[in-house]
Amino acid sequence: HISGVGIRPCPKVTNEEIKIFKKEQDAAETKKSSSRSSVSVPLYATEGGEDPSKKIKTLAQAFNNMGRAEMDRRIGRFFFASSLPFNVARSPYWKDVATGLANCNLSGYVPPSSEKLKTVILAEEKANIEKLLEKKKFSWIQYGVSIVSDGWTDIQRRPLINFIAYSLDGPIFLKCVDASGEYKDAEYLKGLFIEVIKEVGEDNVVQLITDNAPVCQ
Protein backbone atom coordinates (compact mmCIF):
# COMPACT_ATOMS: atom_id res chain seq x y z
CA HIS A 1 0.00 0.00 0.00
CA ILE A 2 1.07 3.65 -0.59
CA SER A 3 1.47 5.89 2.40
CA GLY A 4 -0.76 8.95 2.70
CA VAL A 5 -4.13 7.56 1.44
CA GLY A 6 -5.80 6.97 4.83
CA ILE A 7 -4.19 3.67 5.81
CA ARG A 8 -1.02 2.70 7.61
CA PRO A 9 2.08 2.35 5.38
CA CYS A 10 3.17 -1.16 4.53
CA PRO A 11 6.63 -1.74 6.04
CA LYS A 12 7.57 -4.10 3.16
CA VAL A 13 7.26 -1.36 0.48
CA THR A 14 10.53 0.38 -0.24
CA ASN A 15 10.97 4.06 -1.12
CA GLU A 16 11.96 3.09 -4.67
CA GLU A 17 8.72 1.15 -5.17
CA ILE A 18 6.70 4.10 -3.81
CA LYS A 19 8.28 6.38 -6.44
CA ILE A 20 7.38 3.94 -9.28
CA PHE A 21 3.76 3.64 -8.08
CA LYS A 22 3.49 7.44 -7.75
CA LYS A 23 4.80 7.94 -11.27
CA GLU A 24 2.23 5.48 -12.70
CA GLN A 25 -0.59 7.17 -10.76
CA ASP A 26 0.37 10.62 -12.13
CA ALA A 27 0.44 9.24 -15.69
CA ALA A 28 -3.06 7.79 -15.27
CA GLU A 29 -4.40 11.13 -13.97
CA THR A 30 -2.81 12.97 -16.91
CA LYS A 31 -4.40 10.57 -19.43
CA LYS A 32 -7.85 10.96 -17.81
CA SER A 33 -7.64 14.79 -17.96
CA SER A 34 -6.60 14.66 -21.61
CA SER A 35 -9.59 12.50 -22.58
CA ARG A 36 -12.01 14.92 -20.89
CA SER A 37 -10.57 17.92 -22.76
CA SER A 38 -10.92 16.16 -26.15
CA VAL A 39 -14.74 16.04 -25.99
CA SER A 40 -16.08 17.62 -29.21
CA VAL A 41 -17.68 21.04 -28.90
CA PRO A 42 -20.65 21.96 -31.14
CA LEU A 43 -19.79 24.32 -33.99
CA TYR A 44 -22.66 26.60 -32.97
CA ALA A 45 -23.45 27.14 -29.31
CA THR A 46 -27.05 26.36 -28.43
CA GLU A 47 -29.27 27.65 -25.68
CA GLY A 48 -32.01 25.62 -24.11
CA GLY A 49 -31.39 22.69 -26.45
CA GLU A 50 -32.09 24.77 -29.60
CA ASP A 51 -31.30 23.06 -32.90
CA PRO A 52 -28.16 24.63 -34.52
CA SER A 53 -29.72 24.20 -37.98
CA LYS A 54 -32.45 26.62 -37.00
CA LYS A 55 -29.88 29.32 -36.32
CA ILE A 56 -28.33 28.67 -39.74
CA LYS A 57 -31.76 28.97 -41.38
CA THR A 58 -32.47 32.18 -39.48
CA LEU A 59 -29.19 33.68 -40.67
CA ALA A 60 -29.88 32.67 -44.27
CA GLN A 61 -33.37 34.13 -44.03
CA ALA A 62 -31.95 37.41 -42.75
CA PHE A 63 -29.62 37.67 -45.76
CA ASN A 64 -32.53 36.71 -48.02
CA ASN A 65 -34.65 39.51 -46.56
CA MET A 66 -31.80 41.96 -47.08
CA GLY A 67 -31.60 40.92 -50.74
CA ARG A 68 -35.35 41.38 -51.18
CA ALA A 69 -35.21 44.85 -49.64
CA GLU A 70 -32.34 45.85 -51.94
CA MET A 71 -34.25 44.58 -55.00
CA ASP A 72 -37.34 46.52 -53.90
CA ARG A 73 -35.25 49.70 -53.73
CA ARG A 74 -33.86 49.11 -57.22
CA ILE A 75 -37.34 48.57 -58.64
CA GLY A 76 -38.58 51.70 -56.90
CA ARG A 77 -35.66 53.71 -58.29
CA PHE A 78 -36.52 52.45 -61.80
CA PHE A 79 -40.14 53.59 -61.39
CA PHE A 80 -39.20 56.98 -59.93
CA ALA A 81 -36.45 57.82 -62.44
CA SER A 82 -38.62 56.78 -65.40
CA SER A 83 -41.71 58.65 -64.13
CA LEU A 84 -43.76 55.48 -64.42
CA PRO A 85 -47.26 55.56 -62.88
CA PHE A 86 -47.47 53.38 -59.79
CA ASN A 87 -50.44 51.41 -61.15
CA VAL A 88 -47.98 49.78 -63.59
CA ALA A 89 -47.03 47.59 -60.62
CA ARG A 90 -50.58 46.15 -60.76
CA SER A 91 -50.07 44.93 -64.32
CA PRO A 92 -50.11 41.13 -64.58
CA TYR A 93 -47.39 41.41 -67.22
CA TRP A 94 -45.09 43.23 -64.77
CA LYS A 95 -45.70 40.51 -62.18
CA ASP A 96 -44.99 37.91 -64.85
CA VAL A 97 -41.61 39.56 -65.54
CA ALA A 98 -40.70 39.62 -61.83
CA THR A 99 -41.72 35.97 -61.35
CA GLY A 100 -39.82 34.87 -64.44
CA LEU A 101 -36.60 36.58 -63.33
CA ALA A 102 -36.89 35.12 -59.83
CA ASN A 103 -37.49 31.53 -60.98
CA CYS A 104 -35.12 31.16 -63.93
CA ASN A 105 -31.39 30.63 -63.51
CA LEU A 106 -30.06 32.92 -66.24
CA SER A 107 -26.62 33.81 -64.98
CA GLY A 108 -25.33 36.97 -66.63
CA TYR A 109 -28.69 37.82 -68.22
CA VAL A 110 -28.76 41.28 -69.82
CA PRO A 111 -32.15 42.96 -70.50
CA PRO A 112 -32.94 43.79 -74.14
CA SER A 113 -31.79 47.14 -75.46
CA SER A 114 -34.20 49.85 -76.60
CA GLU A 115 -33.30 49.02 -80.20
CA LYS A 116 -34.17 45.34 -79.75
CA LEU A 117 -37.40 46.21 -77.91
CA LYS A 118 -38.71 48.45 -80.70
CA THR A 119 -37.73 46.09 -83.51
CA VAL A 120 -37.34 42.36 -82.93
CA ILE A 121 -39.39 41.96 -79.74
CA LEU A 122 -42.15 44.31 -80.90
CA ALA A 123 -42.50 42.42 -84.19
CA GLU A 124 -42.60 39.07 -82.36
CA GLU A 125 -45.28 40.28 -79.95
CA LYS A 126 -47.35 41.75 -82.79
CA ALA A 127 -47.27 38.40 -84.58
CA ASN A 128 -48.24 36.63 -81.36
CA ILE A 129 -51.24 38.96 -80.80
CA GLU A 130 -52.41 38.53 -84.39
CA LYS A 131 -52.25 34.77 -83.97
CA LEU A 132 -54.39 34.98 -80.82
CA LEU A 133 -56.91 37.26 -82.55
CA GLU A 134 -57.28 34.86 -85.46
CA LYS A 135 -58.77 32.30 -83.06
CA LYS A 136 -61.34 34.86 -81.89
CA LYS A 137 -62.15 35.95 -85.42
CA PHE A 138 -62.93 32.37 -86.36
CA SER A 139 -65.94 32.52 -84.04
CA TRP A 140 -67.36 35.38 -86.13
CA ILE A 141 -68.10 32.92 -88.91
CA GLN A 142 -69.86 30.52 -86.53
CA TYR A 143 -71.80 32.88 -84.27
CA GLY A 144 -71.68 36.31 -85.92
CA VAL A 145 -70.30 39.58 -84.55
CA SER A 146 -71.67 42.93 -83.39
CA ILE A 147 -69.97 46.22 -84.35
CA VAL A 148 -69.92 48.63 -81.41
CA SER A 149 -69.11 52.32 -81.93
CA ASP A 150 -68.58 55.06 -79.37
CA GLY A 151 -67.51 58.69 -79.75
CA TRP A 152 -65.46 60.57 -77.17
CA THR A 153 -62.99 63.46 -76.75
CA ASP A 154 -59.44 62.99 -75.46
CA ILE A 155 -57.41 65.37 -73.26
CA GLN A 156 -56.26 67.23 -76.40
CA ARG A 157 -59.90 67.89 -77.28
CA ARG A 158 -59.76 65.67 -80.35
CA PRO A 159 -63.06 64.01 -81.38
CA LEU A 160 -62.38 60.27 -81.61
CA ILE A 161 -64.59 57.38 -82.70
CA ASN A 162 -63.85 53.85 -81.49
CA PHE A 163 -64.90 50.69 -83.31
CA ILE A 164 -65.01 47.36 -81.45
CA ALA A 165 -66.06 43.91 -82.67
CA TYR A 166 -67.90 41.92 -80.01
CA SER A 167 -68.65 38.20 -80.23
CA LEU A 168 -69.07 35.19 -77.93
CA ASP A 169 -65.28 34.89 -77.75
CA GLY A 170 -64.98 38.43 -76.39
CA PRO A 171 -64.32 41.92 -77.77
CA ILE A 172 -61.62 42.96 -80.22
CA PHE A 173 -60.59 46.57 -80.67
CA LEU A 174 -60.67 47.33 -84.41
CA LYS A 175 -59.59 50.94 -84.74
CA CYS A 176 -59.97 54.51 -83.54
CA VAL A 177 -60.76 57.28 -86.03
CA ASP A 178 -59.69 60.88 -85.45
CA ALA A 179 -62.59 62.96 -86.75
CA SER A 180 -60.86 66.32 -86.33
CA GLY A 181 -61.88 68.71 -89.14
CA GLU A 182 -64.70 66.39 -90.27
CA TYR A 183 -68.40 67.19 -90.24
CA LYS A 184 -69.75 64.28 -88.22
CA ASP A 185 -73.12 63.80 -89.84
CA ALA A 186 -74.96 60.60 -90.77
CA GLU A 187 -73.20 60.35 -94.15
CA TYR A 188 -69.77 60.56 -92.56
CA LEU A 189 -70.59 57.87 -89.96
CA LYS A 190 -72.15 55.66 -92.63
CA GLY A 191 -68.91 55.72 -94.59
CA LEU A 192 -66.93 54.68 -91.48
CA PHE A 193 -69.33 51.82 -90.71
CA ILE A 194 -69.14 50.52 -94.26
CA GLU A 195 -65.35 50.34 -94.03
CA VAL A 196 -65.54 48.43 -90.74
CA ILE A 197 -68.20 46.03 -92.05
CA LYS A 198 -66.02 45.18 -95.05
CA GLU A 199 -63.08 44.58 -92.72
CA VAL A 200 -65.07 42.23 -90.49
CA GLY A 201 -66.95 40.55 -93.32
CA GLU A 202 -70.49 41.44 -94.43
CA ASP A 203 -71.84 37.95 -93.78
CA ASN A 204 -70.52 37.97 -90.20
CA VAL A 205 -72.13 41.20 -88.98
CA VAL A 206 -75.26 40.71 -86.89
CA GLN A 207 -75.92 44.30 -85.77
CA LEU A 208 -74.49 47.80 -85.33
CA ILE A 209 -74.50 49.36 -81.87
CA THR A 210 -73.85 53.09 -81.37
CA ASP A 211 -74.10 55.64 -78.57
CA ASN A 212 -77.14 57.92 -78.19
CA ALA A 213 -75.70 60.86 -80.11
CA PRO A 214 -78.42 62.63 -82.19
CA VAL A 215 -76.60 61.87 -85.44
CA CYS A 216 -76.77 58.13 -84.67
CA GLN A 217 -80.53 58.07 -84.04
mmCIF file of C-alpha atoms in Angstrom:
data_model
loop_
_atom_site.group_PDB
_atom_site.id
_atom_site.type_symbol
_atom_site.label_atom_id
_atom_site.label_comp_id
_atom_site.label_asym_id
_atom_site.label_seq_id
_atom_site.Cartn_x
_atom_site.Cartn_y
_atom_site.Cartn_z
ATOM 1 C CA HIS A 1 0.000 0.000 0.000
ATOM 2 C CA ILE A 2 1.070 3.645 -0.590
ATOM 3 C CA SER A 3 1.474 5.885 2.403
ATOM 4 C CA GLY A 4 -0.756 8.950 2.697
ATOM 5 C CA VAL A 5 -4.130 7.563 1.439
ATOM 6 C CA GLY A 6 -5.800 6.965 4.825
ATOM 7 C CA ILE A 7 -4.186 3.671 5.805
ATOM 8 C CA ARG A 8 -1.025 2.696 7.612
ATOM 9 C CA PRO A 9 2.083 2.352 5.380
ATOM 10 C CA CYS A 10 3.167 -1.157 4.531
ATOM 11 C CA PRO A 11 6.630 -1.743 6.042
ATOM 12 C CA LYS A 12 7.567 -4.097 3.160
ATOM 13 C CA VAL A 13 7.258 -1.355 0.481
ATOM 14 C CA THR A 14 10.526 0.382 -0.242
ATOM 15 C CA ASN A 15 10.970 4.058 -1.124
ATOM 16 C CA GLU A 16 11.955 3.091 -4.668
ATOM 17 C CA GLU A 17 8.717 1.153 -5.168
ATOM 18 C CA ILE A 18 6.698 4.103 -3.814
ATOM 19 C CA LYS A 19 8.281 6.375 -6.444
ATOM 20 C CA ILE A 20 7.379 3.937 -9.275
ATOM 21 C CA PHE A 21 3.759 3.636 -8.082
ATOM 22 C CA LYS A 22 3.494 7.435 -7.751
ATOM 23 C CA LYS A 23 4.798 7.939 -11.266
ATOM 24 C CA GLU A 24 2.232 5.482 -12.701
ATOM 25 C CA GLN A 25 -0.592 7.172 -10.756
ATOM 26 C CA ASP A 26 0.367 10.619 -12.135
ATOM 27 C CA ALA A 27 0.445 9.243 -15.694
ATOM 28 C CA ALA A 28 -3.061 7.791 -15.265
ATOM 29 C CA GLU A 29 -4.399 11.132 -13.975
ATOM 30 C CA THR A 30 -2.811 12.974 -16.906
ATOM 31 C CA LYS A 31 -4.403 10.573 -19.428
ATOM 32 C CA LYS A 32 -7.850 10.964 -17.812
ATOM 33 C CA SER A 33 -7.636 14.792 -17.959
ATOM 34 C CA SER A 34 -6.596 14.662 -21.612
ATOM 35 C CA SER A 35 -9.594 12.498 -22.577
ATOM 36 C CA ARG A 36 -12.012 14.924 -20.891
ATOM 37 C CA SER A 37 -10.574 17.919 -22.765
ATOM 38 C CA SER A 38 -10.918 16.162 -26.150
ATOM 39 C CA VAL A 39 -14.737 16.039 -25.985
ATOM 40 C CA SER A 40 -16.075 17.615 -29.207
ATOM 41 C CA VAL A 41 -17.676 21.042 -28.897
ATOM 42 C CA PRO A 42 -20.652 21.964 -31.138
ATOM 43 C CA LEU A 43 -19.794 24.316 -33.989
ATOM 44 C CA TYR A 44 -22.656 26.604 -32.970
ATOM 45 C CA ALA A 45 -23.448 27.136 -29.310
ATOM 46 C CA THR A 46 -27.047 26.356 -28.432
ATOM 47 C CA GLU A 47 -29.269 27.648 -25.682
ATOM 48 C CA GLY A 48 -32.005 25.619 -24.105
ATOM 49 C CA GLY A 49 -31.388 22.690 -26.452
ATOM 50 C CA GLU A 50 -32.087 24.768 -29.601
ATOM 51 C CA ASP A 51 -31.297 23.055 -32.897
ATOM 52 C CA PRO A 52 -28.162 24.633 -34.520
ATOM 53 C CA SER A 53 -29.719 24.195 -37.978
ATOM 54 C CA LYS A 54 -32.454 26.624 -36.998
ATOM 55 C CA LYS A 55 -29.880 29.322 -36.325
ATOM 56 C CA ILE A 56 -28.335 28.671 -39.736
ATOM 57 C CA LYS A 57 -31.758 28.972 -41.383
ATOM 58 C CA THR A 58 -32.470 32.184 -39.482
ATOM 59 C CA LEU A 59 -29.185 33.684 -40.671
ATOM 60 C CA ALA A 60 -29.880 32.674 -44.267
ATOM 61 C CA GLN A 61 -33.369 34.129 -44.027
ATOM 62 C CA ALA A 62 -31.948 37.412 -42.748
ATOM 63 C CA PHE A 63 -29.617 37.666 -45.759
ATOM 64 C CA ASN A 64 -32.528 36.711 -48.021
ATOM 65 C CA ASN A 65 -34.651 39.513 -46.561
ATOM 66 C CA MET A 66 -31.798 41.961 -47.078
ATOM 67 C CA GLY A 67 -31.597 40.917 -50.735
ATOM 68 C CA ARG A 68 -35.348 41.375 -51.176
ATOM 69 C CA ALA A 69 -35.205 44.846 -49.638
ATOM 70 C CA GLU A 70 -32.344 45.849 -51.942
ATOM 71 C CA MET A 71 -34.246 44.578 -54.997
ATOM 72 C CA ASP A 72 -37.341 46.523 -53.903
ATOM 73 C CA ARG A 73 -35.250 49.699 -53.728
ATOM 74 C CA ARG A 74 -33.864 49.113 -57.215
ATOM 75 C CA ILE A 75 -37.336 48.565 -58.641
ATOM 76 C CA GLY A 76 -38.582 51.702 -56.899
ATOM 77 C CA ARG A 77 -35.656 53.706 -58.289
ATOM 78 C CA PHE A 78 -36.518 52.452 -61.796
ATOM 79 C CA PHE A 79 -40.143 53.586 -61.385
ATOM 80 C CA PHE A 80 -39.195 56.982 -59.927
ATOM 81 C CA ALA A 81 -36.450 57.824 -62.436
ATOM 82 C CA SER A 82 -38.624 56.778 -65.402
ATOM 83 C CA SER A 83 -41.709 58.649 -64.129
ATOM 84 C CA LEU A 84 -43.761 55.476 -64.421
ATOM 85 C CA PRO A 85 -47.256 55.556 -62.882
ATOM 86 C CA PHE A 86 -47.468 53.384 -59.789
ATOM 87 C CA ASN A 87 -50.437 51.413 -61.149
ATOM 88 C CA VAL A 88 -47.978 49.784 -63.591
ATOM 89 C CA ALA A 89 -47.033 47.590 -60.617
ATOM 90 C CA ARG A 90 -50.577 46.147 -60.762
ATOM 91 C CA SER A 91 -50.066 44.927 -64.318
ATOM 92 C CA PRO A 92 -50.111 41.127 -64.581
ATOM 93 C CA TYR A 93 -47.395 41.411 -67.218
ATOM 94 C CA TRP A 94 -45.094 43.235 -64.774
ATOM 95 C CA LYS A 95 -45.704 40.512 -62.182
ATOM 96 C CA ASP A 96 -44.987 37.907 -64.854
ATOM 97 C CA VAL A 97 -41.606 39.560 -65.537
ATOM 98 C CA ALA A 98 -40.700 39.615 -61.827
ATOM 99 C CA THR A 99 -41.722 35.974 -61.348
ATOM 100 C CA GLY A 100 -39.820 34.865 -64.437
ATOM 101 C CA LEU A 101 -36.604 36.584 -63.331
ATOM 102 C CA ALA A 102 -36.892 35.117 -59.829
ATOM 103 C CA ASN A 103 -37.485 31.535 -60.982
ATOM 104 C CA CYS A 104 -35.121 31.160 -63.935
ATOM 105 C CA ASN A 105 -31.390 30.632 -63.515
ATOM 106 C CA LEU A 106 -30.063 32.916 -66.236
ATOM 107 C CA SER A 107 -26.615 33.807 -64.977
ATOM 108 C CA GLY A 108 -25.326 36.973 -66.631
ATOM 109 C CA TYR A 109 -28.695 37.820 -68.218
ATOM 110 C CA VAL A 110 -28.756 41.279 -69.816
ATOM 111 C CA PRO A 111 -32.147 42.957 -70.500
ATOM 112 C CA PRO A 112 -32.938 43.792 -74.141
ATOM 113 C CA SER A 113 -31.786 47.141 -75.458
ATOM 114 C CA SER A 114 -34.200 49.851 -76.599
ATOM 115 C CA GLU A 115 -33.301 49.019 -80.203
ATOM 116 C CA LYS A 116 -34.173 45.340 -79.746
ATOM 117 C CA LEU A 117 -37.403 46.215 -77.915
ATOM 118 C CA LYS A 118 -38.712 48.451 -80.697
ATOM 119 C CA THR A 119 -37.734 46.093 -83.513
ATOM 120 C CA VAL A 120 -37.336 42.361 -82.929
ATOM 121 C CA ILE A 121 -39.391 41.962 -79.742
ATOM 122 C CA LEU A 122 -42.149 44.314 -80.898
ATOM 123 C CA ALA A 123 -42.498 42.418 -84.192
ATOM 124 C CA GLU A 124 -42.596 39.068 -82.361
ATOM 125 C CA GLU A 125 -45.282 40.278 -79.950
ATOM 126 C CA LYS A 126 -47.353 41.754 -82.792
ATOM 127 C CA ALA A 127 -47.267 38.397 -84.577
ATOM 128 C CA ASN A 128 -48.240 36.632 -81.356
ATOM 129 C CA ILE A 129 -51.244 38.957 -80.800
ATOM 130 C CA GLU A 130 -52.414 38.533 -84.388
ATOM 131 C CA LYS A 131 -52.254 34.768 -83.966
ATOM 132 C CA LEU A 132 -54.391 34.977 -80.818
ATOM 133 C CA LEU A 133 -56.905 37.263 -82.545
ATOM 134 C CA GLU A 134 -57.276 34.855 -85.457
ATOM 135 C CA LYS A 135 -58.766 32.305 -83.059
ATOM 136 C CA LYS A 136 -61.340 34.864 -81.889
ATOM 137 C CA LYS A 137 -62.153 35.954 -85.423
ATOM 138 C CA PHE A 138 -62.934 32.369 -86.364
ATOM 139 C CA SER A 139 -65.943 32.524 -84.038
ATOM 140 C CA TRP A 140 -67.358 35.380 -86.128
ATOM 141 C CA ILE A 141 -68.101 32.915 -88.908
ATOM 142 C CA GLN A 142 -69.861 30.520 -86.533
ATOM 143 C CA TYR A 143 -71.800 32.876 -84.268
ATOM 144 C CA GLY A 144 -71.682 36.310 -85.916
ATOM 145 C CA VAL A 145 -70.298 39.579 -84.554
ATOM 146 C CA SER A 146 -71.672 42.933 -83.388
ATOM 147 C CA ILE A 147 -69.970 46.220 -84.347
ATOM 148 C CA VAL A 148 -69.923 48.629 -81.409
ATOM 149 C CA SER A 149 -69.111 52.323 -81.929
ATOM 150 C CA ASP A 150 -68.584 55.062 -79.373
ATOM 151 C CA GLY A 151 -67.508 58.693 -79.749
ATOM 152 C CA TRP A 152 -65.457 60.570 -77.167
ATOM 153 C CA THR A 153 -62.995 63.464 -76.747
ATOM 154 C CA ASP A 154 -59.437 62.995 -75.457
ATOM 155 C CA ILE A 155 -57.413 65.371 -73.264
ATOM 156 C CA GLN A 156 -56.262 67.226 -76.399
ATOM 157 C CA ARG A 157 -59.905 67.890 -77.281
ATOM 158 C CA ARG A 158 -59.763 65.672 -80.354
ATOM 159 C CA PRO A 159 -63.059 64.013 -81.381
ATOM 160 C CA LEU A 160 -62.382 60.266 -81.609
ATOM 161 C CA ILE A 161 -64.587 57.382 -82.702
ATOM 162 C CA ASN A 162 -63.848 53.850 -81.494
ATOM 163 C CA PHE A 163 -64.903 50.687 -83.310
ATOM 164 C CA ILE A 164 -65.012 47.365 -81.454
ATOM 165 C CA ALA A 165 -66.056 43.914 -82.675
ATOM 166 C CA TYR A 166 -67.902 41.922 -80.011
ATOM 167 C CA SER A 167 -68.651 38.195 -80.229
ATOM 168 C CA LEU A 168 -69.071 35.190 -77.931
ATOM 169 C CA ASP A 169 -65.277 34.888 -77.748
ATOM 170 C CA GLY A 170 -64.977 38.428 -76.394
ATOM 171 C CA PRO A 171 -64.320 41.924 -77.770
ATOM 172 C CA ILE A 172 -61.617 42.957 -80.220
ATOM 173 C CA PHE A 173 -60.587 46.569 -80.674
ATOM 174 C CA LEU A 174 -60.674 47.326 -84.408
ATOM 175 C CA LYS A 175 -59.592 50.945 -84.736
ATOM 176 C CA CYS A 176 -59.967 54.514 -83.543
ATOM 177 C CA VAL A 177 -60.757 57.280 -86.033
ATOM 178 C CA ASP A 178 -59.689 60.881 -85.450
ATOM 179 C CA ALA A 179 -62.592 62.955 -86.754
ATOM 180 C CA SER A 180 -60.860 66.317 -86.334
ATOM 181 C CA GLY A 181 -61.885 68.709 -89.145
ATOM 182 C CA GLU A 182 -64.703 66.387 -90.266
ATOM 183 C CA TYR A 183 -68.397 67.186 -90.240
ATOM 184 C CA LYS A 184 -69.750 64.282 -88.221
ATOM 185 C CA ASP A 185 -73.122 63.797 -89.838
ATOM 186 C CA ALA A 186 -74.956 60.603 -90.773
ATOM 187 C CA GLU A 187 -73.197 60.348 -94.146
ATOM 188 C CA TYR A 188 -69.773 60.557 -92.555
ATOM 189 C CA LEU A 189 -70.590 57.874 -89.964
ATOM 190 C CA LYS A 190 -72.147 55.658 -92.629
ATOM 191 C CA GLY A 191 -68.906 55.715 -94.590
ATOM 192 C CA LEU A 192 -66.931 54.677 -91.479
ATOM 193 C CA PHE A 193 -69.331 51.819 -90.711
ATOM 194 C CA ILE A 194 -69.144 50.523 -94.264
ATOM 195 C CA GLU A 195 -65.347 50.340 -94.031
ATOM 196 C CA VAL A 196 -65.538 48.429 -90.741
ATOM 197 C CA ILE A 197 -68.199 46.032 -92.052
ATOM 198 C CA LYS A 198 -66.024 45.183 -95.049
ATOM 199 C CA GLU A 199 -63.084 44.580 -92.718
ATOM 200 C CA VAL A 200 -65.073 42.229 -90.495
ATOM 201 C CA GLY A 201 -66.952 40.552 -93.322
ATOM 202 C CA GLU A 202 -70.489 41.444 -94.429
ATOM 203 C CA ASP A 203 -71.836 37.948 -93.778
ATOM 204 C CA ASN A 204 -70.520 37.967 -90.204
ATOM 205 C CA VAL A 205 -72.130 41.202 -88.984
ATOM 206 C CA VAL A 206 -75.258 40.708 -86.891
ATOM 207 C CA GLN A 207 -75.917 44.295 -85.770
ATOM 208 C CA LEU A 208 -74.485 47.798 -85.329
ATOM 209 C CA ILE A 209 -74.501 49.358 -81.866
ATOM 210 C CA THR A 210 -73.854 53.092 -81.374
ATOM 211 C CA ASP A 211 -74.105 55.642 -78.568
ATOM 212 C CA ASN A 212 -77.135 57.924 -78.188
ATOM 213 C CA ALA A 213 -75.701 60.865 -80.109
ATOM 214 C CA PRO A 214 -78.416 62.627 -82.195
ATOM 215 C CA VAL A 215 -76.602 61.874 -85.445
ATOM 216 C CA CYS A 216 -76.772 58.129 -84.666
ATOM 217 C CA GLN A 217 -80.530 58.068 -84.037
#
